[in-house]
Amino acid sequence: MRMTSQREIILEELKNTDTHPTVDELYFKVKKRLPRISLATVYRNLEKMSELGIIQKIETVGSQMRFDGNPEFHYHIRCIYCGKIDDLPIRPIESLKDSRNVSLDGDLKNYKLVGFKLEFLGVCPECQNKQKQ
Amino acid sequence: MRMTSQREIILEELKNTDTHPTVDELYFKVKKRLPRISLATVYRNLEKMSELGIIQKIETVGSQMRFDGNPEFHYHIRCIYCGKIDDLPIRPIESLKDSRNVSLDGDLKNYKLVGFKLEFLGVCPECQNKQKQ
DNA sequence: TTAAATGCAAAAAGTTTGCACACGC
DNA sequence: GCGTGTGCAAACTTTTTGCATTTAA
């Protein structure tokens, strides 16, 4: 992978964010430093870097893709009102690590189980405040 | 909710399917019986019926929405190659039912936890066969 | 030097919306 | 008859792609 200034700055801006930005959000941040960058470049770079395991693509339900500058496995919590995603500093749930735990009283419909995706849902502090008003 | 023939037939076709169709797939099935129906009507009806809890919207990552004629809670498994979704006849994982189990060594970042979404990933029988060839 | 990356614009894919008309209750 | 629902077309949002040009190694 060739290191271009675009790639470098995209990665830098992603790592400097503790939110998990959408492509668009990141595009506007990067654009402040590289005004001529195109959205397609941001898409292409995020895709490639997540394939290489440098960053992590967070495929949340429904809405847009988001990216996480931290490639290590960890859980996420998503706000059901605003869609924001935060890291969840909990340890991986052991009972799920072993797929045998989940197939005790049923077959897997002939699927070969390769993993699972666990996402937590909640209400973020900001949206809790809005509800109170 | 008013019962129109469109609504009735959409629901009937969804219930008669053991796959978990996308809106488009269902649209073409319904179209065989109601040739003049529009895609917008299918969208509007599926949305409304899932709001009312008559059916279930399956919000899988990345791709399109899919719908399930069975409103009861159950787990799904998604094929990582073709995106197909099947029901998984396993019982709900008890350890996840109690949110206290997941917050033992970390806080929840001030989120109010409301639930979780657990989806299994696998390779469906058809895609396993394709791989062998 | 040359293959990979970029910018731009257009296309694609999925979903939503405005509006006039139709129809269930 | 009223108000919800429908069909149609157009708009919208997010993501991808073709192509000529630029650039890192």
mmCIF file of C-alpha atoms (C1' of nucleotides) in Angstrom:
data_model
loop_
_atom_site.group_PDB
_atom_site.id
_atom_site.type_symbol
_atom_site.label_atom_id
_atom_site.label_comp_id
_atom_site.label_asym_id
_atom_site.label_seq_id
_atom_site.Cartn_x
_atom_site.Cartn_y
_atom_site.Cartn_z
ATOM 1 C CA MET A 1 0.000 0.000 0.000
ATOM 2 C CA ARG A 2 1.387 3.328 -1.097
ATOM 3 C CA MET A 3 1.402 6.108 1.450
ATOM 4 C CA THR A 4 -0.250 9.190 0.060
ATOM 5 C CA SER A 5 -0.914 12.369 1.968
ATOM 6 C CA GLN A 6 -4.638 11.669 1.639
ATOM 7 C CA ARG A 7 -4.279 8.257 3.245
ATOM 8 C CA GLU A 8 -2.062 9.591 5.985
ATOM 9 C CA ILE A 9 -4.384 12.411 6.916
ATOM 10 C CA ILE A 10 -7.525 10.268 6.780
ATOM 11 C CA LEU A 11 -5.895 7.805 9.161
ATOM 12 C CA GLU A 12 -4.634 10.571 11.411
ATOM 13 C CA GLU A 13 -8.029 12.224 11.663
ATOM 14 C CA LEU A 14 -9.731 8.912 12.330
ATOM 15 C CA LYS A 15 -7.276 8.010 15.093
ATOM 16 C CA ASN A 16 -7.685 11.442 16.664
ATOM 17 C CA THR A 17 -11.406 10.975 17.061
ATOM 18 C CA ASP A 18 -13.009 9.118 19.890
ATOM 19 C CA THR A 19 -16.334 9.083 18.129
ATOM 20 C CA HIS A 20 -16.831 6.547 15.381
ATOM 21 C CA PRO A 21 -17.415 8.799 12.446
ATOM 22 C CA THR A 22 -19.410 8.145 9.330
ATOM 23 C CA VAL A 23 -17.580 8.574 6.035
ATOM 24 C CA ASP A 24 -19.173 11.942 5.574
ATOM 25 C CA GLU A 25 -18.151 13.234 8.976
ATOM 26 C CA LEU A 26 -14.592 12.174 8.383
ATOM 27 C CA TYR A 27 -14.648 13.629 4.887
ATOM 28 C CA PHE A 28 -15.425 17.085 6.247
ATOM 29 C CA LYS A 29 -12.705 16.863 8.881
ATOM 30 C CA VAL A 30 -10.144 15.810 6.307
ATOM 31 C CA LYS A 31 -11.342 18.452 3.891
ATOM 32 C CA LYS A 32 -10.229 21.171 6.285
ATOM 33 C CA ARG A 33 -6.657 20.025 5.769
ATOM 34 C CA LEU A 34 -6.920 18.850 2.168
ATOM 35 C CA PRO A 35 -9.592 21.008 0.580
ATOM 36 C CA ARG A 36 -9.426 19.269 -2.798
ATOM 37 C CA ILE A 37 -9.909 15.706 -1.535
ATOM 38 C CA SER A 38 -12.894 13.853 -2.916
ATOM 39 C CA LEU A 39 -15.421 11.795 -1.036
ATOM 40 C CA ALA A 40 -14.604 8.813 -3.253
ATOM 41 C CA THR A 41 -11.020 8.881 -2.008
ATOM 42 C CA VAL A 42 -12.209 8.766 1.569
ATOM 43 C CA TYR A 43 -14.449 5.810 0.791
ATOM 44 C CA ARG A 44 -11.699 3.978 -1.069
ATOM 45 C CA ASN A 45 -9.128 4.510 1.647
ATOM 46 C CA LEU A 46 -11.332 3.549 4.540
ATOM 47 C CA GLU A 47 -12.366 0.414 2.707
ATOM 48 C CA LYS A 48 -8.796 -0.563 1.945
ATOM 49 C CA MET A 49 -7.457 0.164 5.401
ATOM 50 C CA SER A 50 -10.206 -1.844 7.015
ATOM 51 C CA GLU A 51 -9.451 -4.743 4.689
ATOM 52 C CA LEU A 52 -5.840 -4.578 5.806
ATOM 53 C CA GLY A 53 -6.887 -4.532 9.451
ATOM 54 C CA ILE A 54 -5.394 -1.125 10.167
ATOM 55 C CA ILE A 55 -8.767 0.211 11.147
ATOM 56 C CA GLN A 56 -12.163 -1.327 11.761
ATOM 57 C CA LYS A 57 -15.353 -0.989 9.812
ATOM 58 C CA ILE A 58 -18.367 -0.898 12.082
ATOM 59 C CA GLU A 59 -21.281 -2.252 10.166
ATOM 60 C CA THR A 60 -24.219 -1.109 12.173
ATOM 61 C CA VAL A 61 -27.746 -1.882 11.267
ATOM 62 C CA GLY A 62 -29.711 0.231 8.899
ATOM 63 C CA SER A 63 -27.752 3.391 8.657
ATOM 64 C CA GLN A 64 -24.359 4.349 7.337
ATOM 65 C CA MET A 65 -21.043 2.660 7.825
ATOM 66 C CA ARG A 66 -18.888 3.991 10.591
ATOM 67 C CA PHE A 67 -15.199 3.488 11.183
ATOM 68 C CA ASP A 68 -13.096 2.945 14.259
ATOM 69 C CA GLY A 69 -9.425 3.862 14.330
ATOM 70 C CA ASN A 70 -8.835 1.094 16.839
ATOM 71 C CA PRO A 71 -8.515 -2.243 15.055
ATOM 72 C CA GLU A 72 -8.634 -4.312 18.281
ATOM 73 C CA PHE A 73 -11.793 -6.261 18.977
ATOM 74 C CA HIS A 74 -14.133 -4.591 21.421
ATOM 75 C CA TYR A 75 -17.832 -4.138 21.899
ATOM 76 C CA HIS A 76 -19.859 -1.138 20.892
ATOM 77 C CA ILE A 77 -22.992 0.463 22.214
ATOM 78 C CA ARG A 78 -25.289 2.369 19.903
ATOM 79 C CA CYS A 79 -27.759 5.024 20.916
ATOM 80 C CA ILE A 80 -31.205 4.060 19.725
ATOM 81 C CA TYR A 81 -32.172 7.711 19.303
ATOM 82 C CA CYS A 82 -29.234 9.472 17.675
ATOM 83 C CA GLY A 83 -27.276 6.512 16.283
ATOM 84 C CA LYS A 84 -24.053 7.508 17.990
ATOM 85 C CA ILE A 85 -21.638 4.695 18.761
ATOM 86 C CA ASP A 86 -19.303 4.400 21.716
ATOM 87 C CA ASP A 87 -16.791 1.825 22.802
ATOM 88 C CA LEU A 88 -17.877 -0.420 25.605
ATOM 89 C CA PRO A 89 -15.055 -1.328 27.966
ATOM 90 C CA ILE A 90 -16.373 -4.748 28.874
ATOM 91 C CA ARG A 91 -14.622 -8.017 28.351
ATOM 92 C CA PRO A 92 -15.710 -10.386 25.611
ATOM 93 C CA ILE A 93 -18.520 -12.561 26.774
ATOM 94 C CA GLU A 94 -17.016 -15.961 27.380
ATOM 95 C CA SER A 95 -20.123 -18.005 26.899
ATOM 96 C CA LEU A 96 -20.349 -16.867 23.309
ATOM 97 C CA LYS A 97 -16.790 -17.673 22.427
ATOM 98 C CA ASP A 98 -17.614 -21.324 22.240
ATOM 99 C CA SER A 99 -20.235 -21.907 19.637
ATOM 100 C CA ARG A 100 -21.231 -25.177 21.283
ATOM 101 C CA ASN A 101 -22.990 -23.154 23.945
ATOM 102 C CA VAL A 102 -25.548 -21.917 21.524
ATOM 103 C CA SER A 103 -26.431 -25.078 19.705
ATOM 104 C CA LEU A 104 -27.533 -27.199 22.601
ATOM 105 C CA ASP A 105 -31.169 -27.455 21.776
ATOM 106 C CA GLY A 106 -31.243 -26.912 18.093
ATOM 107 C CA ASP A 107 -29.311 -27.500 14.952
ATOM 108 C CA LEU A 108 -27.664 -24.798 12.946
ATOM 109 C CA LYS A 109 -29.730 -25.394 9.810
ATOM 110 C CA ASN A 110 -26.614 -26.800 8.152
ATOM 111 C CA TYR A 111 -24.840 -23.493 8.380
ATOM 112 C CA LYS A 112 -21.156 -23.519 9.218
ATOM 113 C CA LEU A 113 -20.975 -21.120 12.161
ATOM 114 C CA VAL A 114 -18.125 -18.662 11.816
ATOM 115 C CA GLY A 115 -18.887 -16.124 14.489
ATOM 116 C CA PHE A 116 -21.355 -13.708 15.881
ATOM 117 C CA LYS A 117 -21.931 -10.040 16.109
ATOM 118 C CA LEU A 118 -23.000 -8.580 19.388
ATOM 119 C CA GLU A 119 -23.973 -4.970 19.636
ATOM 120 C CA PHE A 120 -25.438 -3.222 22.636
ATOM 121 C CA LEU A 121 -28.252 -0.742 22.422
ATOM 122 C CA GLY A 122 -28.797 2.096 24.787
ATOM 123 C CA VAL A 123 -29.624 5.736 25.248
ATOM 124 C CA CYS A 124 -26.649 8.070 25.266
ATOM 125 C CA PRO A 125 -26.292 10.739 27.971
ATOM 126 C CA GLU A 126 -27.292 13.538 25.599
ATOM 127 C CA CYS A 127 -30.461 11.795 24.499
ATOM 128 C CA GLN A 128 -31.336 10.968 28.102
ATOM 129 C CA ASN A 129 -31.214 14.683 28.831
ATOM 130 C CA LYS A 130 -33.369 15.532 25.855
ATOM 131 C CA GLN A 131 -35.976 13.053 27.055
ATOM 132 C CA LYS A 132 -36.181 14.716 30.448
ATOM 133 C CA GLN A 133 -37.007 18.081 28.958
ATOM 134 C CA MET B 1 -55.193 0.414 10.532
ATOM 135 C CA ARG B 2 -57.415 -0.030 7.527
ATOM 136 C CA MET B 3 -57.318 -3.387 5.801
ATOM 137 C CA THR B 4 -56.657 -3.007 2.133
ATOM 138 C CA SER B 5 -56.111 -5.801 -0.315
ATOM 139 C CA GLN B 6 -52.522 -4.647 -0.741
ATOM 140 C CA ARG B 7 -51.859 -4.922 2.963
ATOM 141 C CA GLU B 8 -53.541 -8.283 3.200
ATOM 142 C CA ILE B 9 -51.625 -9.806 0.337
ATOM 143 C CA ILE B 10 -48.273 -8.392 1.434
ATOM 144 C CA LEU B 11 -48.779 -9.943 4.852
ATOM 145 C CA GLU B 12 -49.953 -13.226 3.379
ATOM 146 C CA GLU B 13 -46.970 -13.512 1.068
ATOM 147 C CA LEU B 14 -44.564 -12.642 3.868
ATOM 148 C CA LYS B 15 -46.085 -15.252 6.184
ATOM 149 C CA ASN B 16 -45.940 -17.868 3.448
ATOM 150 C CA THR B 17 -42.213 -17.460 3.049
ATOM 151 C CA ASP B 18 -39.656 -19.134 5.203
ATOM 152 C CA THR B 19 -36.887 -16.971 3.851
ATOM 153 C CA HIS B 20 -36.612 -13.452 5.176
ATOM 154 C CA PRO B 21 -37.186 -11.468 2.037
ATOM 155 C CA THR B 22 -35.926 -8.047 1.138
ATOM 156 C CA VAL B 23 -38.529 -5.476 0.184
ATOM 157 C CA ASP B 24 -37.739 -6.016 -3.447
ATOM 158 C CA GLU B 25 -38.141 -9.774 -3.292
ATOM 159 C CA LEU B 26 -41.483 -9.420 -1.590
ATOM 160 C CA TYR B 27 -42.548 -6.738 -4.051
ATOM 161 C CA PHE B 28 -42.105 -9.132 -6.973
ATOM 162 C CA LYS B 29 -44.018 -11.902 -5.228
ATOM 163 C CA VAL B 30 -46.900 -9.598 -4.446
ATOM 164 C CA LYS B 31 -46.808 -8.151 -7.930
ATOM 165 C CA LYS B 32 -47.779 -11.516 -9.363
ATOM 166 C CA ARG B 33 -51.091 -11.208 -7.562
ATOM 167 C CA LEU B 34 -51.491 -7.433 -7.706
ATOM 168 C CA PRO B 35 -49.729 -6.330 -10.879
ATOM 169 C CA ARG B 36 -50.385 -2.630 -10.307
ATOM 170 C CA ILE B 37 -48.980 -2.401 -6.790
ATOM 171 C CA SER B 38 -46.128 0.014 -6.304
ATOM 172 C CA LEU B 39 -42.883 -0.545 -4.464
ATOM 173 C CA ALA B 40 -43.654 2.454 -2.246
ATOM 174 C CA THR B 41 -46.779 0.719 -0.993
ATOM 175 C CA VAL B 42 -44.766 -2.331 -0.037
ATOM 176 C CA TYR B 43 -42.288 -0.176 1.838
ATOM 177 C CA ARG B 44 -45.026 1.762 3.620
ATOM 178 C CA ASN B 45 -46.918 -1.331 4.647
ATOM 179 C CA LEU B 46 -43.930 -3.285 5.884
ATOM 180 C CA GLU B 47 -42.819 -0.297 7.896
ATOM 181 C CA LYS B 48 -46.227 0.189 9.438
ATOM 182 C CA MET B 49 -46.820 -3.470 10.225
ATOM 183 C CA SER B 50 -43.440 -3.792 11.873
ATOM 184 C CA GLU B 51 -44.190 -0.715 13.977
ATOM 185 C CA LEU B 52 -47.395 -2.388 15.101
ATOM 186 C CA GLY B 53 -45.524 -5.586 15.940
ATOM 187 C CA ILE B 54 -47.416 -7.713 13.435
ATOM 188 C CA ILE B 55 -44.191 -8.549 11.655
ATOM 189 C CA GLN B 56 -40.533 -8.039 12.410
ATOM 190 C CA LYS B 57 -38.009 -5.849 10.666
ATOM 191 C CA ILE B 58 -34.612 -7.485 10.536
ATOM 192 C CA GLU B 59 -32.041 -4.759 10.425
ATOM 193 C CA THR B 60 -28.943 -6.545 9.326
ATOM 194 C CA VAL B 61 -25.661 -4.852 8.794
ATOM 195 C CA GLY B 62 -24.750 -3.166 5.589
ATOM 196 C CA SER B 63 -27.271 -4.376 3.131
ATOM 197 C CA GLN B 64 -31.007 -4.016 2.729
ATOM 198 C CA MET B 65 -33.733 -4.399 5.251
ATOM 199 C CA ARG B 66 -35.360 -7.767 5.461
ATOM 200 C CA PHE B 67 -38.640 -8.737 7.045
ATOM 201 C CA ASP B 68 -39.810 -11.700 9.048
ATOM 202 C CA GLY B 69 -43.459 -12.707 9.179
ATOM 203 C CA ASN B 70 -42.904 -14.119 12.634
ATOM 204 C CA PRO B 71 -43.023 -11.342 15.220
ATOM 205 C CA GLU B 72 -41.750 -13.544 18.064
ATOM 206 C CA PHE B 73 -38.209 -12.983 19.246
ATOM 207 C CA HIS B 74 -35.683 -15.440 17.896
ATOM 208 C CA TYR B 75 -32.115 -15.409 16.684
ATOM 209 C CA HIS B 76 -30.962 -15.228 13.116
ATOM 210 C CA ILE B 77 -27.937 -16.468 11.278
ATOM 211 C CA ARG B 78 -26.663 -14.638 8.218
ATOM 212 C CA CYS B 79 -24.533 -16.128 5.481
ATOM 213 C CA ILE B 80 -21.376 -14.095 5.106
ATOM 214 C CA TYR B 81 -21.223 -14.846 1.385
ATOM 215 C CA CYS B 82 -24.744 -14.470 0.030
ATOM 216 C CA GLY B 83 -26.408 -12.488 2.817
ATOM 217 C CA LYS B 84 -29.236 -14.961 3.251
ATOM 218 C CA ILE B 85 -30.852 -15.065 6.665
ATOM 219 C CA ASP B 86 -32.278 -18.081 8.453
ATOM 220 C CA ASP B 87 -33.947 -18.571 11.781
ATOM 221 C CA LEU B 88 -31.810 -20.154 14.430
ATOM 222 C CA PRO B 89 -33.763 -22.467 16.707
ATOM 223 C CA ILE B 90 -31.660 -21.870 19.780
ATOM 224 C CA ARG B 91 -32.856 -20.509 23.071
ATOM 225 C CA PRO B 92 -32.064 -16.970 24.106
ATOM 226 C CA ILE B 93 -28.721 -16.772 25.757
ATOM 227 C CA GLU B 94 -29.417 -16.377 29.423
ATOM 228 C CA SER B 95 -26.218 -14.646 30.371
ATOM 229 C CA LEU B 96 -27.103 -11.735 28.157
ATOM 230 C CA LYS B 97 -30.567 -11.282 29.531
ATOM 231 C CA ASP B 98 -29.195 -9.669 32.623
ATOM 232 C CA SER B 99 -27.280 -6.582 31.704
ATOM 233 C CA ARG B 100 -25.362 -6.758 34.970
ATOM 234 C CA ASN B 101 -23.376 -9.624 33.507
ATOM 235 C CA VAL B 102 -21.774 -7.410 30.972
ATOM 236 C CA SER B 103 -20.843 -4.456 33.078
ATOM 237 C CA LEU B 104 -18.694 -6.148 35.672
ATOM 238 C CA ASP B 105 -15.386 -4.662 34.760
ATOM 239 C CA GLY B 106 -16.350 -1.458 33.085
ATOM 240 C CA ASP B 107 -18.882 1.267 33.148
ATOM 241 C CA LEU B 108 -21.418 1.835 30.424
ATOM 242 C CA LYS B 109 -20.129 5.283 29.498
ATOM 243 C CA ASN B 110 -23.276 6.748 31.049
ATOM 244 C CA TYR B 111 -25.467 5.046 28.514
ATOM 245 C CA LYS B 112 -28.757 3.620 29.716
ATOM 246 C CA LEU B 113 -28.602 0.041 28.472
ATOM 247 C CA VAL B 114 -31.817 -1.032 26.812
ATOM 248 C CA GLY B 115 -30.836 -4.257 25.112
ATOM 249 C CA PHE B 116 -28.531 -5.927 22.709
ATOM 250 C CA LYS B 117 -28.553 -7.318 19.254
ATOM 251 C CA LEU B 118 -26.981 -10.662 18.672
ATOM 252 C CA GLU B 119 -26.624 -12.009 15.185
ATOM 253 C CA PHE B 120 -24.828 -15.152 14.150
ATOM 254 C CA LEU B 121 -22.641 -15.354 11.100
ATOM 255 C CA GLY B 122 -22.059 -18.470 9.088
ATOM 256 C CA VAL B 123 -21.814 -20.045 5.688
ATOM 257 C CA CYS B 124 -25.064 -21.388 4.306
ATOM 258 C CA PRO B 125 -25.222 -24.887 2.781
ATOM 259 C CA GLU B 126 -25.368 -23.536 -0.776
ATOM 260 C CA CYS B 127 -22.300 -21.355 -0.327
ATOM 261 C CA GLN B 128 -20.431 -24.234 1.333
ATOM 262 C CA ASN B 129 -21.027 -26.253 -1.800
ATOM 263 C CA LYS B 130 -19.855 -23.466 -4.065
ATOM 264 C CA GLN B 131 -16.625 -23.239 -2.097
ATOM 265 C CA LYS B 132 -15.878 -26.905 -2.612
ATOM 266 C CA GLN B 133 -16.073 -26.611 -6.375
ATOM 267 C "C1'" DT C 1 8.857 4.273 -15.247
ATOM 268 C "C1'" DT C 2 4.785 2.393 -14.003
ATOM 269 C "C1'" DA C 3 1.274 0.659 -11.186
ATOM 270 C "C1'" DA C 4 -1.485 2.490 -7.714
ATOM 271 C "C1'" DA C 5 -4.112 6.393 -6.186
ATOM 272 C "C1'" DT C 6 -6.769 10.608 -7.040
ATOM 273 C "C1'" DG C 7 -10.542 13.964 -8.468
ATOM 274 C "C1'" DC C 8 -14.510 14.521 -10.799
ATOM 275 C "C1'" DA C 9 -18.828 13.411 -12.450
ATOM 276 C "C1'" DA C 10 -22.059 10.211 -13.341
ATOM 277 C "C1'" DA C 11 -24.323 5.921 -12.097
ATOM 278 C "C1'" DA C 12 -26.224 2.631 -8.920
ATOM 279 C "C1'" DA C 13 -28.860 0.961 -5.211
ATOM 280 C "C1'" DG C 14 -32.077 1.434 -1.700
ATOM 281 C "C1'" DT C 15 -35.498 4.182 0.383
ATOM 282 C "C1'" DT C 16 -38.591 8.149 1.011
ATOM 283 C "C1'" DT C 17 -41.799 11.755 -0.302
ATOM 284 C "C1'" DG C 18 -45.284 14.958 -2.659
ATOM 285 C "C1'" DC C 19 -49.371 14.861 -4.789
ATOM 286 C "C1'" DA C 20 -53.632 13.765 -7.003
ATOM 287 C "C1'" DC C 21 -56.799 10.138 -6.941
ATOM 288 C "C1'" DA C 22 -59.144 5.864 -4.895
ATOM 289 C "C1'" DC C 23 -61.430 3.465 -1.468
ATOM 290 C "C1'" DG C 24 -62.456 1.358 3.381
ATOM 291 C "C1'" DC C 25 -65.087 2.352 7.204
ATOM 292 C "C1'" DG D 1 -67.924 11.913 3.479
ATOM 293 C "C1'" DC D 2 -63.673 11.741 5.795
ATOM 294 C "C1'" DG D 3 -59.331 10.455 6.186
ATOM 295 C "C1'" DT D 4 -56.191 6.808 5.384
ATOM 296 C "C1'" DG D 5 -53.977 4.365 1.705
ATOM 297 C "C1'" DT D 6 -52.337 3.985 -3.121
ATOM 298 C "C1'" DG D 7 -49.748 4.664 -7.582
ATOM 299 C "C1'" DC D 8 -46.622 7.244 -9.844
ATOM 300 C "C1'" DA D 9 -42.716 9.866 -10.446
ATOM 301 C "C1'" DA D 10 -39.322 12.400 -8.700
ATOM 302 C "C1'" DA D 11 -36.128 13.279 -4.972
ATOM 303 C "C1'" DC D 12 -32.878 11.797 -1.685
ATOM 304 C "C1'" DT D 13 -29.035 9.359 0.591
ATOM 305 C "C1'" DT D 14 -25.270 6.535 0.605
ATOM 306 C "C1'" DT D 15 -21.941 4.154 -1.918
ATOM 307 C "C1'" DT D 16 -19.596 2.733 -6.192
ATOM 308 C "C1'" DT D 17 -17.486 3.230 -10.707
ATOM 309 C "C1'" DG D 18 -15.311 4.917 -15.231
ATOM 310 C "C1'" DC D 19 -11.927 7.612 -16.823
ATOM 311 C "C1'" DA D 20 -8.311 10.833 -17.540
ATOM 312 C "C1'" DT D 21 -4.629 12.643 -14.775
ATOM 313 C "C1'" DT D 22 -1.294 12.613 -10.987
ATOM 314 C "C1'" DT D 23 2.080 10.708 -7.978
ATOM 315 C "C1'" DA D 24 4.880 7.482 -4.813
ATOM 316 C "C1'" DA D 25 8.241 4.180 -5.016
#
